[in-house]
mmCIF file of C-alpha atoms in Angstrom:
data_model
loop_
_atom_site.group_PDB
_atom_site.id
_atom_site.type_symbol
_atom_site.label_atom_id
_atom_site.label_comp_id
_atom_site.label_asym_id
_atom_site.label_seq_id
_atom_site.Cartn_x
_atom_site.Cartn_y
_atom_site.Cartn_z
ATOM 1 C CA MET A 1025 -13.919 11.873 -28.655
ATOM 2 C CA ARG A 1026 -12.865 9.988 -25.492
ATOM 3 C CA LYS A 1027 -10.593 7.054 -25.899
ATOM 4 C CA ARG A 1028 -11.219 3.627 -24.287
ATOM 5 C CA MET A 1029 -9.022 1.976 -21.690
ATOM 6 C CA LEU A 1030 -8.874 -1.611 -20.341
ATOM 7 C CA PHE A 1031 -7.992 -1.443 -16.611
ATOM 8 C CA LEU A 1032 -6.777 -4.715 -14.979
ATOM 9 C CA SER A 1033 -6.966 -4.966 -11.227
ATOM 10 C CA ALA A 1034 -6.544 -7.816 -8.606
ATOM 11 C CA ARG A 1035 -7.299 -8.105 -4.951
ATOM 12 C CA ASN A 1036 -6.500 -10.329 -2.048
ATOM 13 C CA GLN A 1037 -9.169 -12.042 -0.032
ATOM 14 C CA CYS A 1038 -7.690 -11.312 3.441
ATOM 15 C CA GLY A 1039 -7.617 -7.532 2.939
ATOM 16 C CA GLU A 1040 -3.843 -7.483 2.882
ATOM 17 C CA ASN A 1041 -2.241 -4.261 1.812
ATOM 18 C CA LEU A 1042 -5.262 -2.023 1.642
ATOM 19 C CA GLY A 1043 -2.870 0.824 0.708
ATOM 20 C CA ASP A 1044 -2.300 -0.978 -2.676
ATOM 21 C CA GLU A 1045 -6.019 -1.126 -3.259
ATOM 22 C CA PHE A 1046 -6.429 2.546 -2.369
ATOM 23 C CA ARG A 1047 -3.720 3.482 -4.886
ATOM 24 C CA THR A 1048 -5.227 1.448 -7.605
ATOM 25 C CA GLU A 1049 -8.677 2.950 -6.954
ATOM 26 C CA ASN A 1050 -7.228 6.494 -7.002
ATOM 27 C CA PHE A 1051 -5.642 5.774 -10.354
ATOM 28 C CA LEU A 1052 -8.901 4.515 -11.690
ATOM 29 C CA ASN A 1053 -10.791 7.607 -10.494
ATOM 30 C CA ILE A 1054 -8.206 9.899 -12.113
ATOM 31 C CA LEU A 1055 -8.179 8.142 -15.426
ATOM 32 C CA LEU A 1056 -11.968 8.139 -15.628
ATOM 33 C CA GLU A 1057 -11.675 11.884 -16.262
ATOM 34 C CA LYS A 1058 -10.014 11.141 -19.638
ATOM 35 C CA PHE A 1059 -11.088 7.634 -20.631
ATOM 36 C CA ASP A 1060 -14.130 5.399 -20.881
ATOM 37 C CA ILE A 1061 -12.880 2.400 -18.929
ATOM 38 C CA ASP A 1062 -13.617 -1.284 -18.823
ATOM 39 C CA LEU A 1063 -12.495 -2.447 -15.304
ATOM 40 C CA LEU A 1064 -11.677 -6.087 -15.218
ATOM 41 C CA GLU A 1065 -11.268 -7.207 -11.578
ATOM 42 C CA TYR A 1066 -9.634 -10.560 -10.634
ATOM 43 C CA CYS A 1067 -10.874 -11.206 -7.113
ATOM 44 C CA HIS A 1068 -12.861 -13.621 -4.975
ATOM 45 C CA CYS A 1069 -16.520 -13.846 -5.754
ATOM 46 C CA GLU A 1070 -17.730 -12.459 -2.391
ATOM 47 C CA GLN A 1071 -15.676 -9.267 -2.507
ATOM 48 C CA LYS A 1072 -17.213 -5.971 -3.311
ATOM 49 C CA SER A 1073 -16.157 -4.033 -6.392
ATOM 50 C CA LEU A 1074 -13.136 -1.828 -6.262
ATOM 51 C CA THR A 1075 -15.144 1.347 -6.907
ATOM 52 C CA GLY A 1076 -18.743 2.518 -7.272
ATOM 53 C CA SER A 1077 -20.549 3.133 -10.542
ATOM 54 C CA ALA A 1078 -19.695 5.902 -12.943
ATOM 55 C CA PRO A 1079 -21.125 6.834 -16.416
ATOM 56 C CA ALA A 1080 -17.708 6.038 -18.073
ATOM 57 C CA LEU A 1081 -17.015 2.907 -16.073
ATOM 58 C CA THR A 1082 -18.120 -0.698 -16.858
ATOM 59 C CA VAL A 1083 -17.045 -3.373 -14.280
ATOM 60 C CA HIS A 1084 -16.275 -6.976 -15.306
ATOM 61 C CA ARG A 1085 -15.223 -9.647 -12.799
ATOM 62 C CA VAL A 1086 -13.246 -12.833 -13.063
ATOM 63 C CA ASN A 1087 -13.473 -15.050 -9.948
ATOM 64 C CA ARG A 1088 -10.136 -15.771 -8.458
ATOM 65 C CA VAL A 1089 -9.197 -19.456 -7.800
ATOM 66 C CA SER A 1090 -6.732 -20.129 -5.031
ATOM 67 C CA THR A 1091 -3.577 -21.912 -6.089
ATOM 68 C CA PRO A 1092 -1.888 -24.472 -3.739
ATOM 69 C CA GLY A 1093 1.742 -24.161 -2.951
ATOM 70 C CA GLY A 1094 4.017 -23.001 -0.082
ATOM 71 C CA PRO A 1095 5.314 -19.475 0.387
ATOM 72 C CA LEU A 1096 8.679 -20.197 -1.438
ATOM 73 C CA LEU A 1097 6.866 -21.554 -4.503
ATOM 74 C CA ARG A 1098 4.467 -18.627 -4.610
ATOM 75 C CA THR A 1099 7.185 -16.099 -4.291
ATOM 76 C CA LEU A 1100 8.896 -17.429 -7.370
ATOM 77 C CA ASN A 1101 5.795 -16.352 -9.323
ATOM 78 C CA ARG A 1102 5.943 -12.714 -8.108
ATOM 79 C CA LEU A 1103 7.330 -9.641 -9.815
ATOM 80 C CA ARG A 1104 8.247 -7.272 -7.039
ATOM 81 C CA SER A 1105 4.908 -7.074 -5.142
ATOM 82 C CA GLY A 1106 2.793 -9.137 -7.481
ATOM 83 C CA VAL A 1107 0.816 -11.348 -5.214
ATOM 84 C CA ASP A 1108 -1.621 -13.272 -7.477
ATOM 85 C CA PRO A 1109 -1.370 -16.885 -8.477
ATOM 86 C CA ALA A 1110 0.758 -17.669 -11.537
ATOM 87 C CA ASP A 1111 -2.306 -18.776 -13.535
ATOM 88 C CA ALA A 1112 -4.099 -15.447 -13.181
ATOM 89 C CA GLY A 1113 -3.196 -14.706 -16.799
ATOM 90 C CA LYS A 1114 -4.922 -17.911 -17.887
ATOM 91 C CA HIS A 1115 -8.099 -16.961 -16.025
ATOM 92 C CA LEU A 1116 -8.233 -13.545 -17.503
ATOM 93 C CA ARG A 1117 -7.245 -14.292 -21.075
ATOM 94 C CA THR A 1118 -10.727 -15.454 -22.202
ATOM 95 C CA ARG A 1119 -12.475 -12.441 -20.785
ATOM 96 C CA ILE A 1120 -9.923 -10.048 -22.327
ATOM 97 C CA LYS A 1121 -10.235 -11.603 -25.673
ATOM 98 C CA GLY A 1122 -14.021 -11.175 -25.434
ATOM 99 C CA LEU A 1123 -13.728 -7.523 -24.592
ATOM 100 C CA CYS A 1124 -11.231 -6.947 -27.434
ATOM 101 C CA GLY A 1125 -13.912 -8.324 -29.800
ATOM 102 C CA LEU A 1126 -16.353 -5.638 -28.575
ATOM 103 C CA HIS A 1127 -14.129 -2.559 -28.134
ATOM 104 C CA THR A 1128 -10.950 -0.997 -29.402
ATOM 105 C CA TYR A 1129 -8.596 -0.046 -26.680
ATOM 106 C CA SER A 1130 -6.027 2.695 -27.015
ATOM 107 C CA HIS A 1131 -4.589 2.120 -23.529
ATOM 108 C CA VAL A 1132 -4.335 -0.705 -20.947
ATOM 109 C CA PHE A 1133 -3.584 -0.162 -17.269
ATOM 110 C CA ILE A 1134 -2.122 -3.108 -15.417
ATOM 111 C CA SER A 1135 -2.023 -2.846 -11.621
ATOM 112 C CA HIS A 1136 1.206 -4.073 -10.028
ATOM 113 C CA ARG A 1137 -0.268 -7.259 -8.622
ATOM 114 C CA LEU A 1138 -0.972 -8.587 -12.189
ATOM 115 C CA LEU A 1139 2.292 -7.526 -13.843
ATOM 116 C CA ALA A 1140 4.010 -10.922 -13.697
ATOM 117 C CA ASN A 1141 0.862 -12.682 -14.980
ATOM 118 C CA CYS A 1142 -0.469 -10.353 -17.594
ATOM 119 C CA ILE A 1143 2.202 -8.330 -19.319
ATOM 120 C CA ASP A 1144 3.033 -10.940 -21.947
ATOM 121 C CA MET A 1145 -0.596 -11.686 -22.579
ATOM 122 C CA VAL A 1146 -1.738 -8.076 -22.881
ATOM 123 C CA ALA A 1147 1.253 -7.208 -25.210
ATOM 124 C CA ALA A 1148 0.164 -10.124 -27.447
ATOM 125 C CA LEU A 1149 -3.534 -9.482 -27.528
ATOM 126 C CA LEU A 1150 -3.321 -5.683 -27.761
ATOM 127 C CA PRO A 1151 -0.055 -4.899 -29.677
ATOM 128 C CA LYS A 1152 -1.236 -1.352 -30.667
ATOM 129 C CA ALA A 1153 -2.343 -0.282 -27.256
ATOM 130 C CA VAL A 1154 -0.218 1.785 -24.875
ATOM 131 C CA ILE A 1155 0.498 -0.336 -21.811
ATOM 132 C CA ILE A 1156 0.578 1.577 -18.485
ATOM 133 C CA THR A 1157 2.035 -0.380 -15.532
ATOM 134 C CA ASP A 1158 2.033 0.391 -11.876
ATOM 135 C CA ALA A 1159 5.224 -1.214 -10.754
ATOM 136 C CA GLN A 1160 5.265 0.383 -7.251
ATOM 137 C CA ARG A 1161 6.649 -1.580 -4.326
ATOM 138 C CA THR A 1162 5.063 -0.988 -1.031
ATOM 139 C CA MET A 1163 7.722 -1.043 1.697
ATOM 140 C CA ARG A 1164 9.136 -4.476 0.900
ATOM 141 C CA ARG A 1165 12.757 -5.431 0.882
ATOM 142 C CA PRO A 1166 14.389 -5.854 -2.545
ATOM 143 C CA VAL A 1167 14.513 -9.595 -3.418
ATOM 144 C CA SER A 1168 18.300 -9.473 -3.633
ATOM 145 C CA ARG A 1169 18.495 -8.564 0.086
ATOM 146 C CA GLU A 1170 16.073 -11.322 1.209
ATOM 147 C CA GLY A 1171 18.710 -14.017 0.809
ATOM 148 C CA THR A 1172 21.285 -12.302 3.011
ATOM 149 C CA GLY A 1173 22.385 -14.718 5.752
ATOM 150 C CA LYS A 1174 20.512 -17.721 4.248
ATOM 151 C CA ARG A 1175 22.314 -21.032 3.776
ATOM 152 C CA GLY A 1176 21.818 -24.210 1.776
ATOM 153 C CA ILE A 1177 18.686 -24.609 -0.275
ATOM 154 C CA LYS A 1178 17.269 -21.363 0.864
ATOM 155 C CA GLN A 1179 20.292 -19.424 -0.337
ATOM 156 C CA ARG A 1180 20.049 -21.106 -3.824
ATOM 157 C CA TYR A 1181 16.376 -20.385 -3.869
ATOM 158 C CA TYR A 1182 16.779 -16.673 -3.209
ATOM 159 C CA LYS A 1183 19.485 -16.443 -5.799
ATOM 160 C CA ILE A 1184 17.234 -18.028 -8.359
ATOM 161 C CA ASN A 1185 14.329 -15.794 -7.306
ATOM 162 C CA ALA A 1186 16.503 -12.660 -7.584
ATOM 163 C CA ALA A 1187 17.649 -13.680 -11.101
ATOM 164 C CA ARG A 1188 14.031 -14.351 -12.150
ATOM 165 C CA VAL A 1189 12.890 -10.941 -10.796
ATOM 166 C CA ARG A 1190 15.604 -9.097 -12.726
ATOM 167 C CA ARG A 1191 14.677 -10.987 -15.910
ATOM 168 C CA ASN A 1192 10.989 -10.178 -15.482
ATOM 169 C CA GLU A 1193 11.703 -6.473 -14.740
ATOM 170 C CA ARG A 1194 13.760 -6.154 -17.960
ATOM 171 C CA LYS A 1195 10.907 -7.786 -19.828
ATOM 172 C CA LEU A 1196 8.508 -5.327 -18.329
ATOM 173 C CA MET A 1197 10.639 -2.404 -19.247
ATOM 174 C CA ASN A 1198 10.690 -3.511 -22.815
ATOM 175 C CA LYS A 1199 6.940 -4.161 -23.140
ATOM 176 C CA THR A 1200 5.438 -1.309 -21.223
ATOM 177 C CA GLY A 1201 4.774 2.164 -22.637
ATOM 178 C CA LEU A 1202 4.641 4.002 -19.315
ATOM 179 C CA LEU A 1203 5.940 2.567 -16.071
ATOM 180 C CA LEU A 1204 4.794 4.222 -12.806
ATOM 181 C CA THR A 1205 6.638 3.746 -9.482
ATOM 182 C CA ALA A 1206 5.868 4.983 -5.971
ATOM 183 C CA SER A 1207 9.343 6.187 -5.009
ATOM 184 C CA GLU A 1208 12.555 7.559 -6.501
ATOM 185 C CA TRP A 1209 14.401 4.462 -5.324
ATOM 186 C CA ASP A 1210 12.146 2.226 -7.339
ATOM 187 C CA ALA A 1211 12.460 4.502 -10.347
ATOM 188 C CA LEU A 1212 16.212 4.470 -10.214
ATOM 189 C CA SER A 1213 16.330 0.652 -9.835
ATOM 190 C CA PHE A 1214 14.145 0.258 -13.005
ATOM 191 C CA LYS A 1215 16.110 2.828 -15.002
ATOM 192 C CA ALA A 1216 19.308 1.106 -14.141
ATOM 193 C CA LEU A 1217 17.983 -2.121 -15.808
ATOM 194 C CA SER A 1218 17.585 -0.421 -19.218
ATOM 195 C CA PHE A 1219 18.975 3.023 -20.035
ATOM 196 C CA ALA A 1220 17.221 2.820 -23.374
ATOM 197 C CA ASN A 1221 13.840 2.588 -21.691
ATOM 198 C CA ALA A 1222 14.598 4.940 -18.767
ATOM 199 C CA GLY A 1223 12.310 7.637 -20.249
ATOM 200 C CA LYS A 1224 9.293 5.409 -19.598
ATOM 201 C CA VAL A 1225 9.732 5.516 -15.886
ATOM 202 C CA HIS A 1226 7.893 8.143 -13.799
ATOM 203 C CA VAL A 1227 7.435 8.583 -10.058
ATOM 204 C CA ILE A 1228 3.839 8.776 -8.888
ATOM 205 C CA PRO A 1229 3.982 8.945 -4.994
ATOM 206 C CA PRO A 1230 1.277 7.586 -2.719
ATOM 207 C CA PHE A 1231 -1.498 10.081 -2.663
ATOM 208 C CA VAL A 1232 -4.798 10.726 -0.846
ATOM 209 C CA ASP A 1233 -8.023 12.649 -1.556
ATOM 210 C CA LEU A 1234 -8.475 15.094 1.256
ATOM 211 C CA GLN A 1235 -12.149 15.406 0.468
ATOM 212 C CA GLU A 1236 -12.521 11.977 2.053
ATOM 213 C CA TYR A 1237 -11.173 13.287 5.392
ATOM 214 C CA GLN A 1238 -13.217 16.458 5.978
ATOM 215 C CA TYR A 1239 -15.256 16.638 9.151
ATOM 216 C CA PRO A 1240 -17.534 19.495 10.258
ATOM 217 C CA GLU A 1241 -16.286 19.642 13.852
ATOM 218 C CA PRO A 1242 -12.834 19.490 15.265
ATOM 219 C CA ALA A 1243 -11.714 16.265 16.986
ATOM 220 C CA ARG A 1244 -11.762 15.850 20.708
ATOM 221 C CA ARG A 1245 -8.525 14.159 21.565
ATOM 222 C CA GLU A 1246 -8.015 11.500 24.130
ATOM 223 C CA ASN A 1247 -4.965 9.627 25.423
ATOM 224 C CA GLY A 1248 -5.296 7.175 22.625
ATOM 225 C CA ILE A 1249 -2.708 5.391 20.477
ATOM 226 C CA VAL A 1250 -3.532 3.824 17.085
ATOM 227 C CA LEU A 1251 -1.529 0.857 15.736
ATOM 228 C CA HIS A 1252 -2.039 1.048 11.959
ATOM 229 C CA TRP A 1253 -0.453 -1.661 9.828
ATOM 230 C CA ASN A 1254 -1.294 -5.070 8.410
ATOM 231 C CA MET A 1255 -2.136 -7.192 11.413
ATOM 232 C CA HIS A 1256 -2.819 -10.410 9.418
ATOM 233 C CA THR A 1257 0.703 -11.242 8.426
ATOM 234 C CA VAL A 1258 3.323 -12.882 10.632
ATOM 235 C CA GLN A 1259 5.498 -9.775 10.601
ATOM 236 C CA GLY A 1260 2.572 -7.580 11.521
ATOM 237 C CA LYS A 1261 1.458 -9.892 14.298
ATOM 238 C CA ASN A 1262 4.963 -10.131 15.725
ATOM 239 C CA ALA A 1263 5.426 -6.268 15.625
ATOM 240 C CA CYS A 1264 2.083 -5.837 17.476
ATOM 241 C CA LEU A 1265 2.985 -8.409 20.103
ATOM 242 C CA LEU A 1266 6.413 -6.739 20.472
ATOM 243 C CA PHE A 1267 4.666 -3.368 21.028
ATOM 244 C CA TYR A 1268 2.286 -4.790 23.596
ATOM 245 C CA ARG A 1269 4.991 -6.647 25.597
ATOM 246 C CA ARG A 1270 7.849 -4.217 25.568
ATOM 247 C CA ILE A 1271 6.617 -0.743 24.559
ATOM 248 C CA TYR A 1272 3.061 -0.419 25.858
ATOM 249 C CA PRO A 1273 4.028 -1.155 29.572
ATOM 250 C CA LEU A 1274 6.501 1.752 29.372
ATOM 251 C CA ILE A 1275 3.710 4.062 27.972
ATOM 252 C CA GLN A 1276 1.226 2.880 30.600
ATOM 253 C CA ALA A 1277 3.675 3.556 33.435
ATOM 254 C CA GLU A 1278 3.646 7.256 32.447
ATOM 255 C CA ILE A 1279 -0.005 7.416 31.137
ATOM 256 C CA PRO A 1280 -2.185 4.930 33.136
ATOM 257 C CA ASP A 1281 -5.337 5.928 31.328
ATOM 258 C CA CYS A 1282 -4.108 5.457 27.758
ATOM 259 C CA LYS A 1283 -5.973 3.257 25.259
ATOM 260 C CA CYS A 1284 -4.589 1.418 22.256
ATOM 261 C CA TYR A 1285 -6.660 0.994 19.165
ATOM 262 C CA ILE A 1286 -5.474 -1.820 16.805
ATOM 263 C CA VAL A 1287 -6.766 -1.256 13.284
ATOM 264 C CA GLY A 1288 -7.154 -4.167 10.898
ATOM 265 C CA ALA A 1289 -9.887 -5.910 8.956
ATOM 266 C CA ASP A 1290 -8.167 -9.305 9.379
ATOM 267 C CA VAL A 1291 -6.463 -9.395 12.786
ATOM 268 C CA HIS A 1292 -4.359 -12.429 13.794
ATOM 269 C CA PRO A 1293 -5.981 -14.546 16.528
ATOM 270 C CA GLU A 1294 -3.083 -13.885 18.923
ATOM 271 C CA ILE A 1295 -3.862 -10.167 18.695
ATOM 272 C CA LEU A 1296 -7.537 -10.791 19.358
ATOM 273 C CA GLU A 1297 -6.578 -12.513 22.590
ATOM 274 C CA LEU A 1298 -4.854 -9.330 23.795
ATOM 275 C CA ALA A 1299 -8.145 -7.400 23.726
ATOM 276 C CA LYS A 1300 -9.862 -10.147 25.762
ATOM 277 C CA ALA A 1301 -7.145 -9.952 28.441
ATOM 278 C CA ASP A 1302 -6.674 -6.197 28.519
ATOM 279 C CA SER A 1303 -9.657 -3.691 28.499
ATOM 280 C CA SER A 1304 -7.405 -0.868 27.285
ATOM 281 C CA ILE A 1305 -6.861 -2.676 23.954
ATOM 282 C CA VAL A 1306 -9.571 -2.049 21.400
ATOM 283 C CA ILE A 1307 -9.792 -3.918 18.015
ATOM 284 C CA VAL A 1308 -11.121 -1.784 15.142
ATOM 285 C CA ARG A 1309 -12.242 -4.304 12.543
ATOM 286 C CA GLU A 1310 -14.054 -2.073 10.031
ATOM 287 C CA SER A 1311 -11.669 -0.002 7.970
ATOM 288 C CA GLY A 1312 -14.363 2.695 7.642
ATOM 289 C CA ASP A 1313 -14.184 3.266 11.372
ATOM 290 C CA ALA A 1314 -10.425 3.785 11.360
ATOM 291 C CA PRO A 1315 -10.500 7.514 10.628
ATOM 292 C CA GLY A 1316 -12.703 8.222 13.635
ATOM 293 C CA TYR A 1317 -10.260 6.512 16.023
ATOM 294 C CA ILE A 1318 -7.271 8.212 14.417
ATOM 295 C CA ARG A 1319 -8.960 11.650 14.831
ATOM 296 C CA ARG A 1320 -9.695 11.110 18.499
ATOM 297 C CA SER A 1321 -6.238 9.749 19.395
ATOM 298 C CA LYS A 1322 -3.080 11.757 20.060
ATOM 299 C CA ALA A 1323 -0.642 9.430 18.296
ATOM 300 C CA VAL A 1324 -0.486 6.924 15.421
ATOM 301 C CA ILE A 1325 2.254 4.275 15.340
ATOM 302 C CA ALA A 1326 2.988 2.959 11.836
ATOM 303 C CA SER A 1327 5.486 0.836 9.997
ATOM 304 C CA LEU A 1328 7.917 0.146 12.873
ATOM 305 C CA ARG A 1329 9.634 -2.593 10.769
ATOM 306 C CA GLU A 1330 10.301 -2.931 7.053
ATOM 307 C CA GLY A 1331 8.072 -5.524 5.317
ATOM 308 C CA TYR A 1332 4.550 -4.896 6.549
ATOM 309 C CA GLY A 1333 3.970 -1.155 6.759
ATOM 310 C CA GLU A 1334 2.261 1.003 4.203
ATOM 311 C CA LEU A 1335 2.832 4.624 3.500
ATOM 312 C CA MET A 1336 -0.851 5.125 2.924
ATOM 313 C CA GLN A 1337 -1.472 4.632 6.632
ATOM 314 C CA ILE A 1338 0.942 7.358 7.552
ATOM 315 C CA LEU A 1339 -0.643 9.649 4.934
ATOM 316 C CA GLU A 1340 -4.083 8.927 6.249
ATOM 317 C CA ALA A 1341 -2.973 10.010 9.746
ATOM 318 C CA TRP A 1342 -1.405 13.215 8.251
ATOM 319 C CA ALA A 1343 -4.704 13.912 6.464
ATOM 320 C CA LEU A 1344 -6.504 13.649 9.827
ATOM 321 C CA ARG A 1345 -3.947 15.855 11.505
ATOM 322 C CA THR A 1346 -2.762 13.213 13.956
ATOM 323 C CA PRO A 1347 1.034 12.986 14.586
ATOM 324 C CA VAL A 1348 2.846 9.780 13.595
ATOM 325 C CA VAL A 1349 5.563 7.819 15.339
ATOM 326 C CA THR A 1350 7.437 5.427 13.135
ATOM 327 C CA SER A 1351 10.906 3.980 12.398
ATOM 328 C CA PRO A 1352 13.485 5.559 10.093
ATOM 329 C CA LYS A 1353 12.877 2.571 7.787
ATOM 330 C CA GLY A 1354 9.150 3.083 7.831
ATOM 331 C CA ALA A 1355 9.501 6.638 6.726
ATOM 332 C CA GLU A 1356 12.371 6.407 4.337
ATOM 333 C CA GLN A 1357 10.219 6.895 1.191
ATOM 334 C CA LEU A 1358 8.389 9.953 2.634
ATOM 335 C CA ILE A 1359 9.418 13.638 2.535
ATOM 336 C CA CYS A 1360 9.762 14.178 6.250
ATOM 337 C CA GLU A 1361 12.060 15.363 8.957
ATOM 338 C CA ASN A 1362 12.292 13.961 12.401
ATOM 339 C CA GLY A 1363 10.890 16.331 15.039
ATOM 340 C CA ARG A 1364 9.356 18.554 12.430
ATOM 341 C CA ASN A 1365 6.438 16.693 10.694
ATOM 342 C CA ILE A 1366 7.040 13.169 12.122
ATOM 343 C CA LEU A 1367 8.678 11.470 15.105
ATOM 344 C CA LEU A 1368 11.228 8.667 14.437
ATOM 345 C CA ALA A 1369 12.438 6.030 16.843
ATOM 346 C CA ASP A 1370 14.406 2.752 16.648
ATOM 347 C CA THR A 1371 14.283 1.091 20.094
ATOM 348 C CA ALA A 1372 11.412 0.212 22.366
ATOM 349 C CA GLU A 1373 12.472 2.830 24.805
ATOM 350 C CA GLU A 1374 12.716 5.536 22.133
ATOM 351 C CA ILE A 1375 9.308 4.661 20.737
ATOM 352 C CA ALA A 1376 7.688 4.775 24.143
ATOM 353 C CA GLU A 1377 9.435 8.124 24.910
ATOM 354 C CA GLN A 1378 8.152 9.678 21.704
ATOM 355 C CA VAL A 1379 4.534 8.471 22.278
ATOM 356 C CA VAL A 1380 4.568 9.668 25.901
ATOM 357 C CA LYS A 1381 5.770 13.012 24.721
ATOM 358 C CA LEU A 1382 2.799 13.300 22.331
ATOM 359 C CA LEU A 1383 0.236 12.172 24.985
ATOM 360 C CA GLN A 1384 1.657 14.532 27.644
ATOM 361 C CA THR A 1385 2.192 17.576 25.290
ATOM 362 C CA PRO A 1386 -0.792 17.814 22.921
ATOM 363 C CA GLU A 1387 0.518 21.266 21.746
ATOM 364 C CA LEU A 1388 3.606 19.502 20.334
ATOM 365 C CA GLY A 1389 1.449 16.966 18.640
ATOM 366 C CA SER A 1390 -0.678 19.726 17.108
ATOM 367 C CA ILE A 1391 2.446 21.434 15.686
ATOM 368 C CA ILE A 1392 3.895 18.247 14.227
ATOM 369 C CA ALA A 1393 0.465 17.260 12.715
ATOM 370 C CA GLU A 1394 -0.061 20.658 11.132
ATOM 371 C CA ARG A 1395 3.396 20.529 9.517
ATOM 372 C CA ALA A 1396 2.664 17.037 8.264
ATOM 373 C CA TYR A 1397 -0.622 18.181 6.791
ATOM 374 C CA ARG A 1398 1.168 20.951 4.887
ATOM 375 C CA THR A 1399 3.653 18.332 3.597
ATOM 376 C CA LEU A 1400 0.779 16.200 2.410
ATOM 377 C CA LEU A 1401 -0.876 19.203 0.656
ATOM 378 C CA LYS A 1402 2.269 19.959 -1.228
ATOM 379 C CA HIS A 1403 3.402 16.457 -2.249
ATOM 380 C CA TYR A 1404 0.749 13.821 -1.676
ATOM 381 C CA GLU A 1405 -2.663 15.295 -2.317
ATOM 382 C CA VAL A 1406 -4.597 13.940 -5.214
ATOM 383 C CA LYS A 1407 -4.893 17.233 -7.052
ATOM 384 C CA LYS A 1408 -1.220 17.525 -7.232
ATOM 385 C CA VAL A 1409 -0.757 13.961 -8.587
ATOM 386 C CA LYS A 1410 -3.762 14.113 -10.925
ATOM 387 C CA ALA A 1411 -2.227 16.763 -13.166
ATOM 388 C CA LYS A 1412 0.934 14.713 -13.646
ATOM 389 C CA VAL A 1413 -0.906 11.450 -14.262
ATOM 390 C CA LEU A 1414 -3.195 13.041 -16.981
ATOM 391 C CA SER A 1415 -0.287 14.736 -18.630
ATOM 392 C CA LEU A 1416 1.551 11.459 -18.964
ATOM 393 C CA VAL A 1417 -1.351 9.532 -20.550
#
């Protein structure tokens, strides 16, 4: 007889960190093979559901209410990459209590965005259920490093924030039955907090379903470049403007007919102005259109700076057999080797040089992309990850 699971998920309105949502959706699809699931989504009323219908899936929604407060105040309510308001638990409690009156849950999955808000409530309402938490951190700096170089009240704030995060992480380690992380670094940081609970921690790397990237005909490549990161944040906007002002002119000097495709559902207005002023810049607003532009381009640039990049965007390019140029920091959580399955660069000149190399030598790009595809098959394909997840639960 199949057991029943309560699956808690949250989403942002602006489409920030789509890689996080892909990861959560992939976990949901895997767990549906073993459990009947009640999916409880905490999101804005106009957003579409995380996934489609399935016989074993029942979707429930709690409308998200925006909470006022500046970025410093909001950050104090986060656990690693939790991004939801501090009162999310209050909004969800009534619905969870109602569902508990209808069903008996053997397991509860809490996506990482809700950890800080829901771990105490879930542990209290479902004391006999096995709590599974996704505590992955998507390319963000550890809180302890964010205060480096700060002075005055900001320095005190960051110290308070770091202490609060450590306290919440220890609490999470105590109350969770299975803690999943996206990288070895995160796993080690959690294990170091509590050696007694270290056995609960397991690494589940980012993963993709290659069935979603199958096309009947080979791609026809053009001298195109895809910028693929979160263009809505200040960091993402600044990185894009830096690329346009310092790197893109160097590329155009060598490849005058190149095009630049900027992918993002919510693109900052300053970036939109670039497309109006330069016909070689194309804004791709629909995420569903991104794979087509990646397939036709000869290079993808991702995660040039820490803090806004997502590994999923690199893996998507690998799945589509398009070579990736990124920074060493952007690729530090991937199994990769510079010049073999990825091209790494630090300075504007180095980035431009690597991109020009791919545009001028498509044979090199094909070799790098094929090696990257094999790496994905071995380490980041959903079939490889599925077996491990199902064995753990």
